Short mmCIF file of C-alpha atoms in Angstrom, two decimals:
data_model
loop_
_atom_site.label_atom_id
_atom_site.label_comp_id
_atom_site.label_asym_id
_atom_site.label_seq_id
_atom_site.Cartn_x
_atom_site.Cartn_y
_atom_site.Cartn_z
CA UNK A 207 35.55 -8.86 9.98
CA UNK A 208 33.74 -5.48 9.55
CA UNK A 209 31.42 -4.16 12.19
CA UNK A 210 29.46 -0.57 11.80
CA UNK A 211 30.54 1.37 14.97
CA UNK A 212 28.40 4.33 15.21
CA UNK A 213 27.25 4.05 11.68
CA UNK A 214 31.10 3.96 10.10
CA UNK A 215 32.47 0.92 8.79
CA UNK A 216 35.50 -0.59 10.41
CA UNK A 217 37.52 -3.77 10.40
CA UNK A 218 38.51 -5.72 13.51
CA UNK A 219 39.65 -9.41 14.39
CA UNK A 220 37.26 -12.00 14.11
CA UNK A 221 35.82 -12.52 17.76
CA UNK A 222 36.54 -9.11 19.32
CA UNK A 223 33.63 -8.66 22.27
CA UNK A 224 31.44 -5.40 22.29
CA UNK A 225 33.27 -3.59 25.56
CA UNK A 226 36.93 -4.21 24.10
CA UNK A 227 35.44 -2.02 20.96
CA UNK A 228 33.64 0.49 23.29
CA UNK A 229 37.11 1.06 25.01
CA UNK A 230 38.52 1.91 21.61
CA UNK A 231 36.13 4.16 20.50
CA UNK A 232 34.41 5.47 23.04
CA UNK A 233 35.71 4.39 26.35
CA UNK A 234 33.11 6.76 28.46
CA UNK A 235 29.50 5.70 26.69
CA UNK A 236 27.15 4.27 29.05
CA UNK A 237 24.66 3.29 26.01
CA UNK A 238 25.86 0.31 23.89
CA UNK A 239 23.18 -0.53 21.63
CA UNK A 240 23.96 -3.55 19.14
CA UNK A 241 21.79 -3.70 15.81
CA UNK A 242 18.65 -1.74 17.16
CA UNK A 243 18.60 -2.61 20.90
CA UNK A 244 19.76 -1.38 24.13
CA UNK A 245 22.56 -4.13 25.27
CA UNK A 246 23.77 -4.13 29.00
CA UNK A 247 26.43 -6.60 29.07
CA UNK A 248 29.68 -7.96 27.18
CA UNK A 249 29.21 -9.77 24.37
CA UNK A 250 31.06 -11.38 20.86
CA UNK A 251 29.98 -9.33 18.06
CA UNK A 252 29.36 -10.84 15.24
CA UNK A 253 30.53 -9.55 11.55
CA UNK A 254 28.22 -6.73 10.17
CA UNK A 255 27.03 -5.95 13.55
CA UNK A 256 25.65 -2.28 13.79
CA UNK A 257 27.03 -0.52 17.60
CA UNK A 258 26.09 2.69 18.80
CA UNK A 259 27.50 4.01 21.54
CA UNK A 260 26.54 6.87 23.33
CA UNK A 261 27.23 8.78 26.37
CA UNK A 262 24.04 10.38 28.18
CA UNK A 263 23.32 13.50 28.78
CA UNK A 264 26.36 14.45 26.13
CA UNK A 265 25.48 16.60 22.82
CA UNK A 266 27.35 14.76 20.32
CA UNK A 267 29.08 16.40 17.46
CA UNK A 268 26.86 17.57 14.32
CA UNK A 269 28.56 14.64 11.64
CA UNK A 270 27.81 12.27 14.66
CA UNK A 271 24.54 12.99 15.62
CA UNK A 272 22.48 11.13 12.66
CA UNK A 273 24.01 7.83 13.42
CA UNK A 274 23.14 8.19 16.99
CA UNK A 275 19.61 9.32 16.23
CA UNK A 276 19.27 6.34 13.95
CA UNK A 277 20.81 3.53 16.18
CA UNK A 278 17.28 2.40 17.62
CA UNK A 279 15.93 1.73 13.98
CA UNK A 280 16.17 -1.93 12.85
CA UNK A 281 19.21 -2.06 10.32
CA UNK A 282 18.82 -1.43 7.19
CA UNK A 283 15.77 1.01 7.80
CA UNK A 284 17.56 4.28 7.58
CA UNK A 285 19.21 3.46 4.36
CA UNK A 286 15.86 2.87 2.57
CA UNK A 287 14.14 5.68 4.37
CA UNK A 288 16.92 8.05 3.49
CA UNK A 289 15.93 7.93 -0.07
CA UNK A 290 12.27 8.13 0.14
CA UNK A 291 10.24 11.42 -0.94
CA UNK A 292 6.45 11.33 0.75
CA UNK A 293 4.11 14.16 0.39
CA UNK A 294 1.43 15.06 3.36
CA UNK A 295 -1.94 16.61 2.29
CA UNK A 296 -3.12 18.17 5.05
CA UNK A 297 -0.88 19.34 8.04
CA UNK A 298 -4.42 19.21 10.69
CA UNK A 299 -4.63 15.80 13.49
CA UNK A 300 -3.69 13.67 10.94
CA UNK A 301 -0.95 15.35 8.84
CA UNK A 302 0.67 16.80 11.78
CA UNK A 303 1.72 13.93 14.02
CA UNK A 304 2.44 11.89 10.14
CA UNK A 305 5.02 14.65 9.16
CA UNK A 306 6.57 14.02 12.99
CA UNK A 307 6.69 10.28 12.55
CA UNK A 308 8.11 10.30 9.51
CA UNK A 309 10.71 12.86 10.52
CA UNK A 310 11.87 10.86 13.53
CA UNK A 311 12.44 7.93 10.94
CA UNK A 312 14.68 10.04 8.75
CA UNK A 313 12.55 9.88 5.70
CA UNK A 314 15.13 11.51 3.59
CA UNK A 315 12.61 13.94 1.84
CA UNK A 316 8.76 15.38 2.69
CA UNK A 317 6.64 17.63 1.07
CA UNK A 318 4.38 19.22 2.92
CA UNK A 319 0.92 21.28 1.51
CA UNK A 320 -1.41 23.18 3.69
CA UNK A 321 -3.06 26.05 3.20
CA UNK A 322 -4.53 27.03 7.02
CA UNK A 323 -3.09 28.93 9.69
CA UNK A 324 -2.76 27.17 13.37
CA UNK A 325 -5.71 28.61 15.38
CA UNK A 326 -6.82 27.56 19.07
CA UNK A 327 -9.28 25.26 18.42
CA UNK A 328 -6.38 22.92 16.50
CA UNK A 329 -4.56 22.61 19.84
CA UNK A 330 -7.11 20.07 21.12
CA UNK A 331 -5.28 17.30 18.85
CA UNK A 332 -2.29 18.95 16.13
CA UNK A 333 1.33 19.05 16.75
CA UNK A 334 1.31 23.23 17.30
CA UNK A 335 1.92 25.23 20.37
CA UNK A 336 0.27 28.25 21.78
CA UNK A 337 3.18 30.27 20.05
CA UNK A 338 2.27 28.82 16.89
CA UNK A 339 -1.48 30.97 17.01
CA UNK A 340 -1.63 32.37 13.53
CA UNK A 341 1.60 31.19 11.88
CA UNK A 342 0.99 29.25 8.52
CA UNK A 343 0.83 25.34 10.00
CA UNK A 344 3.65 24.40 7.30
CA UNK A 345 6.23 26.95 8.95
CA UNK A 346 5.02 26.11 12.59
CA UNK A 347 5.83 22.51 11.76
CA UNK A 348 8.85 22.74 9.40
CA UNK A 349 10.56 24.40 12.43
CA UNK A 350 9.28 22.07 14.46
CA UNK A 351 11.24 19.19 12.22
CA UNK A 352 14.58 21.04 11.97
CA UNK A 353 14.59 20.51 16.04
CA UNK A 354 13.34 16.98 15.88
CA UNK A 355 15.44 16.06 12.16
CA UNK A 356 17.81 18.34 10.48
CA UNK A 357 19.29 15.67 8.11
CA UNK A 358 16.27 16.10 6.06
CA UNK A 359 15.14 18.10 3.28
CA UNK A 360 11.67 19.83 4.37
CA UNK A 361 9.96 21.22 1.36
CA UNK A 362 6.53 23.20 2.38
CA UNK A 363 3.93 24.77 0.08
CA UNK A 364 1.28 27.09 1.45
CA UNK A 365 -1.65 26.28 -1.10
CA UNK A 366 -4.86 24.63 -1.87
CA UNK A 367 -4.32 21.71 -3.92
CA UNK A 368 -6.00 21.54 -7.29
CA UNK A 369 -6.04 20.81 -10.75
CA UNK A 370 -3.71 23.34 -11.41
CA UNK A 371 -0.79 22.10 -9.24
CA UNK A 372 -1.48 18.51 -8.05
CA UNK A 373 0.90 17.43 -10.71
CA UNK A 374 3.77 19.84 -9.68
CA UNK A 375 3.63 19.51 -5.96
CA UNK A 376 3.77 15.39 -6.60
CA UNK A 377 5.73 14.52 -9.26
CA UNK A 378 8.77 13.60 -7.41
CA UNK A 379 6.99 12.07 -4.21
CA UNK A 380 6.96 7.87 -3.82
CA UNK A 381 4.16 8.15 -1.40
CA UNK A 382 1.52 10.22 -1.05
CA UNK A 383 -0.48 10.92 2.53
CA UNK A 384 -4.18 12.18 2.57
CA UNK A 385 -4.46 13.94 5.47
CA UNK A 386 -7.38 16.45 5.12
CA UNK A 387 -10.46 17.13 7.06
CA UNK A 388 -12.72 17.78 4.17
CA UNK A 389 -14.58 14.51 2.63
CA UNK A 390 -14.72 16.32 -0.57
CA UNK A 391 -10.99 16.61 -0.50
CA UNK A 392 -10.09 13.34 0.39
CA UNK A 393 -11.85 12.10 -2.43
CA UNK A 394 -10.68 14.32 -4.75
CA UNK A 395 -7.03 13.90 -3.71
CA UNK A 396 -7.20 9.70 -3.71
CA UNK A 397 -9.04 10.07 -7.18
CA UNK A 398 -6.28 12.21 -8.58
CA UNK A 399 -3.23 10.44 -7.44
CA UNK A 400 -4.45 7.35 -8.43
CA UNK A 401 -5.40 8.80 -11.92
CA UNK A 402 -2.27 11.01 -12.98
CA UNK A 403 0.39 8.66 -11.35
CA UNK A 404 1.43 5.18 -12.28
CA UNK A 405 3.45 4.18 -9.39
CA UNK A 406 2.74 6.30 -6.48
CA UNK A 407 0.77 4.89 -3.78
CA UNK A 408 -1.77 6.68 -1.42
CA UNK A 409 -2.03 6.46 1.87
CA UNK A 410 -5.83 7.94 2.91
CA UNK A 411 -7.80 8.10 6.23
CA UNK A 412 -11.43 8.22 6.54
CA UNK A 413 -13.49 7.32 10.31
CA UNK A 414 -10.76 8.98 13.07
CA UNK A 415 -13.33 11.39 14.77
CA UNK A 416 -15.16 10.51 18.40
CA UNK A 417 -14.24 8.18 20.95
CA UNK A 418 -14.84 5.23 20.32
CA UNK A 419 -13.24 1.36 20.22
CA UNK A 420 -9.35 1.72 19.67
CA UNK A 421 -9.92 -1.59 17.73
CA UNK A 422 -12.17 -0.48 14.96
CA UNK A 423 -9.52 1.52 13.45
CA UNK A 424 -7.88 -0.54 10.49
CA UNK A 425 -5.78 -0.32 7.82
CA UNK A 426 -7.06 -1.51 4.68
CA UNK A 427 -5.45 -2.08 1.28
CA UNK A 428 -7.93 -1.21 -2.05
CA UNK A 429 -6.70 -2.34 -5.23
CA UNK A 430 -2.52 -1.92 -5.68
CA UNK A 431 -1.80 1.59 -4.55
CA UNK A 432 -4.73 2.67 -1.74
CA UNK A 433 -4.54 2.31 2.10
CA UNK A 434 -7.32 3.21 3.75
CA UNK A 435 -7.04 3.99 7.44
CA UNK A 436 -9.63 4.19 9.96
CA UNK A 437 -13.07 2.89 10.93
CA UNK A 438 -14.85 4.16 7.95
CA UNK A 439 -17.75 5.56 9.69
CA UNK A 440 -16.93 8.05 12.42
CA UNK A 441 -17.44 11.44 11.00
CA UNK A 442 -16.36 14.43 12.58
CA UNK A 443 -20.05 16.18 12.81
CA UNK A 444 -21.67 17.64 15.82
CA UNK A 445 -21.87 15.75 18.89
CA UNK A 446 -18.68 13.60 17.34
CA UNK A 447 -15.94 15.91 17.62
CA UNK A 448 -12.01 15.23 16.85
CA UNK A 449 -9.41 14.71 19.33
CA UNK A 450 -6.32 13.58 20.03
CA UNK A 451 -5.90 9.99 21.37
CA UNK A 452 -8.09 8.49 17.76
CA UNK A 453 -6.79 10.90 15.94
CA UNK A 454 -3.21 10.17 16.22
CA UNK A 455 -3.67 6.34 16.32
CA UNK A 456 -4.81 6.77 12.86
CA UNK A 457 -1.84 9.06 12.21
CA UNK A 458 0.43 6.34 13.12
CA UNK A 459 -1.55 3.79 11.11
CA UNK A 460 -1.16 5.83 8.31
CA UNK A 461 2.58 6.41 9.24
CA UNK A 462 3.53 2.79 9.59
CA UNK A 463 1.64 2.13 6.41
CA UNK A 464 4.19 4.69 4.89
CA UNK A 465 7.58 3.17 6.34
CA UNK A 466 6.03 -0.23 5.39
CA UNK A 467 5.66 0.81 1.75
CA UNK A 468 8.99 2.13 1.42
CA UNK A 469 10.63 -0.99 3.14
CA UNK A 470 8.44 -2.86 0.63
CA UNK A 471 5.73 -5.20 2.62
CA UNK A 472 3.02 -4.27 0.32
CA UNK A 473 0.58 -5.99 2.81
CA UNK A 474 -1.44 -5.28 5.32
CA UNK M 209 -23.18 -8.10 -9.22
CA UNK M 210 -20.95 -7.52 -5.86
CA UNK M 211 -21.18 -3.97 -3.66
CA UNK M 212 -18.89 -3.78 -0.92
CA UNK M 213 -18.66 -7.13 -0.97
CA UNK M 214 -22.61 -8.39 -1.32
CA UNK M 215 -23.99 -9.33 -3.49
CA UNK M 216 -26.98 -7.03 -5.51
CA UNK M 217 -29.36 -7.83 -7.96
CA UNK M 218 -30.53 -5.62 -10.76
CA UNK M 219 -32.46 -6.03 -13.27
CA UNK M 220 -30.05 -4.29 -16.25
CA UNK M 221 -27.52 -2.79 -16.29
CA UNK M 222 -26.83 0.77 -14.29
CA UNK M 223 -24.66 3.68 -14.39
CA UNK M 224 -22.35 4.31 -11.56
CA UNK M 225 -24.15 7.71 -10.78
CA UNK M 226 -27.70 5.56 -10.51
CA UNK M 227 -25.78 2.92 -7.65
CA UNK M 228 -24.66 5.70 -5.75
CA UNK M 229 -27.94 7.39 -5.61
CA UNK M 230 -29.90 4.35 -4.59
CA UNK M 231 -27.43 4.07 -1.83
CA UNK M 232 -27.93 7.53 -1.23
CA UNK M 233 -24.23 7.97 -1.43
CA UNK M 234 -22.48 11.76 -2.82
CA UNK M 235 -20.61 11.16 -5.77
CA UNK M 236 -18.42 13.89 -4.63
CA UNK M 237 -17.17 12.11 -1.92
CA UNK M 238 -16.25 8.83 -2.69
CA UNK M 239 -13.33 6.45 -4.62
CA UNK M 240 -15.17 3.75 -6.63
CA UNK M 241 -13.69 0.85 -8.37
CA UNK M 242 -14.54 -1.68 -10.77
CA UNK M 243 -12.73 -4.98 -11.16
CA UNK M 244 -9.75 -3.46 -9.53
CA UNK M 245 -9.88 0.08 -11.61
CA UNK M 246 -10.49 3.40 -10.38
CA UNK M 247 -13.22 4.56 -12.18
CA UNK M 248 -13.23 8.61 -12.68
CA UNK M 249 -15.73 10.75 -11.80
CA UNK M 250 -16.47 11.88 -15.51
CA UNK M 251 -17.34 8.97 -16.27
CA UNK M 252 -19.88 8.15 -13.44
CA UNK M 253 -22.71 9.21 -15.30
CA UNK M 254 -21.76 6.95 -18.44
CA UNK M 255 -19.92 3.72 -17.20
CA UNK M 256 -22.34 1.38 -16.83
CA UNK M 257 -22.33 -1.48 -14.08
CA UNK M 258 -23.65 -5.38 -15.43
CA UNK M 259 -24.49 -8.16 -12.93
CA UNK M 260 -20.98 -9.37 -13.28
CA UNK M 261 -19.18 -6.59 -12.00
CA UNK M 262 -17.55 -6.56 -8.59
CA UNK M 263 -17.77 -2.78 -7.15
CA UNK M 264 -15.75 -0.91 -4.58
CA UNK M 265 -17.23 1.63 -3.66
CA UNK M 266 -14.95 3.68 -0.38
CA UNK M 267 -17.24 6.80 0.90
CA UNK M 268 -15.32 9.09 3.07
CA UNK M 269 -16.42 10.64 5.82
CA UNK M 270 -15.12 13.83 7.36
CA UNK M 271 -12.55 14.09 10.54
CA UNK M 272 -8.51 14.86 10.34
#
């Protein structure tokens, strides 16, 4: 039969137990984990079983690194997330912890637009550093991804998005995040992806600012290609400021909504 | 005709820019959809809603 042993295929007899392999290929791991999940005992593998194994604390070889980054993922996820190009608008709360989800998944391409600098007050709730202070936020976070992901391609682009270049910066992408501040924007964004593109789909978020219930943030589907994250009404004004806990639970809304796209459950 | 999901009378029929200003909603920030289309903003002022007419209308609000 033919198991995956740290991502490579490989035929062995019919019945063969999950140690006996480990002492073939890796006799000192003390991580076995056996299609997505940690395993602590012997067992029969079965055929097309996906093993990792790993020894801690050891910095594996470049060419074997992505299999062992990948072998908590259900099977069959990194394949289909390998070949998926998402844009982020926005790289602020929102678009920041989205382009760090996404990398950790291994989405095999993401385009990234912002057009701000990091500054202090975006420390409150963004993925930047101290350090970061006054770098563009689409260098701060593609280096930022090359330590997290380097078997993806990280395309950035330091503009506004308009008219002029909305077509350009998306015309590859399957998905497309909204992940802007601005009301105006988001609307303008969702309204223009929807328009020039047949097939892409949108991922938006509108409500994420304050404190308030974790349970009122949602994720809705509108018509075929719009999800619409959040609680709809929270707006960042004064006395309701942004910050981090609501702000990245809609991030990961919005981040899940994108894996479940590209895996194809269309629902919500 | 349905708003959001409840139901609205009018009288005749009305544009998409005269819904959102009784609602006292900004044009400029908002997705709105008819029947399942995205309706574009250029056409807000001439598209005009009838009592059959199931509206969408998403209003964003600011925060990210």
């Amino acid at each position: 039969m033919i198991v995956f042993v740290n991502e490579r295929e490989v035929a062995v007899e019919t019945g063969v137990s999950l140690y006996w392999i480990r002492g073939v290929y890796k006799m000192d791991a003390d991580i076995c984990i056996v299609n997505g999940f940690m395993v602590n005992k012997n067992k029969t593998l079965n055929s097309n079983d996906r093993i990792t194994f790993i020894k801690r604390g050891e910095i594996p070889k470049e060419e074997e690194l992505e299999a062992l980054m990948i072998s908590r993922h259900t099977p069959g996820v990194h394949d289909k997330v390998k070949k998926a190009c998402v844009g982020i608008a926005g790289l602020g709360g929102l678009g920041s912890n989205i382009a760090i989800h996404l990398a950790r998944l291994g989405v095999g391409k993401l385009i990234l637009i912002d057009f701000d600098v990091v500054e202090p007050s975006n420390l409150n709730r963004q993925q930047y550093f101290i350090r970061d202070i006054g770098q563009f936020k689409t260098d701060a976070i593609k280096k930022q991804l090359k330590e997290i992901n380097p078997f993806i391609q990280v395309e950035t682009h330091n503009v506004y998005i308009d008219e002029d270049n909305i077509e350009i910066l998306f015309k590859e992408t399957d998905i497309v995040v909204e992940a802007f501040d601005n009301p105006v924007c988001k609307a303008y964004l969702v309204n223009k992806v929807l328009a020039e593109f047949n097939e892409t789909y949108i991922v938006a978020a509108s409500g994420v600012a304050g404190y308030g219930s974790n349970n009122t943030i949602q994720t809705k589907r509108i018509g075929g290609r719009l999800y619409l994250i959040g609680d709809g009404i929270s707006e960042a004004k004064e006395n309701c400021g942004l910050m981090a806990p609501r702000t990245a639970l809609a991030a990961a809304h919005q981040s899940n909504t994108v894996l479940r796209i590209i895996l194809g459950e269309l629902t919500v | 005709m349905i708003v959001n999901g409840i139901e609205r009378k009018i009288e005749k029929p009305v544009s998409i820019a005269n819904l959102l200003a009784l609602e006292n909603i900004d044009p400029d920030k908002v997705v709105v959809e008819v029947g399942g289309t995205i309706i574009g903003k250029e056409v807000f002022d001439s598209h005009l809603l009838n009592h059959k007419d199931n509206i969408e209308i998403i209003a964003f609000v600011g925060g990210g």
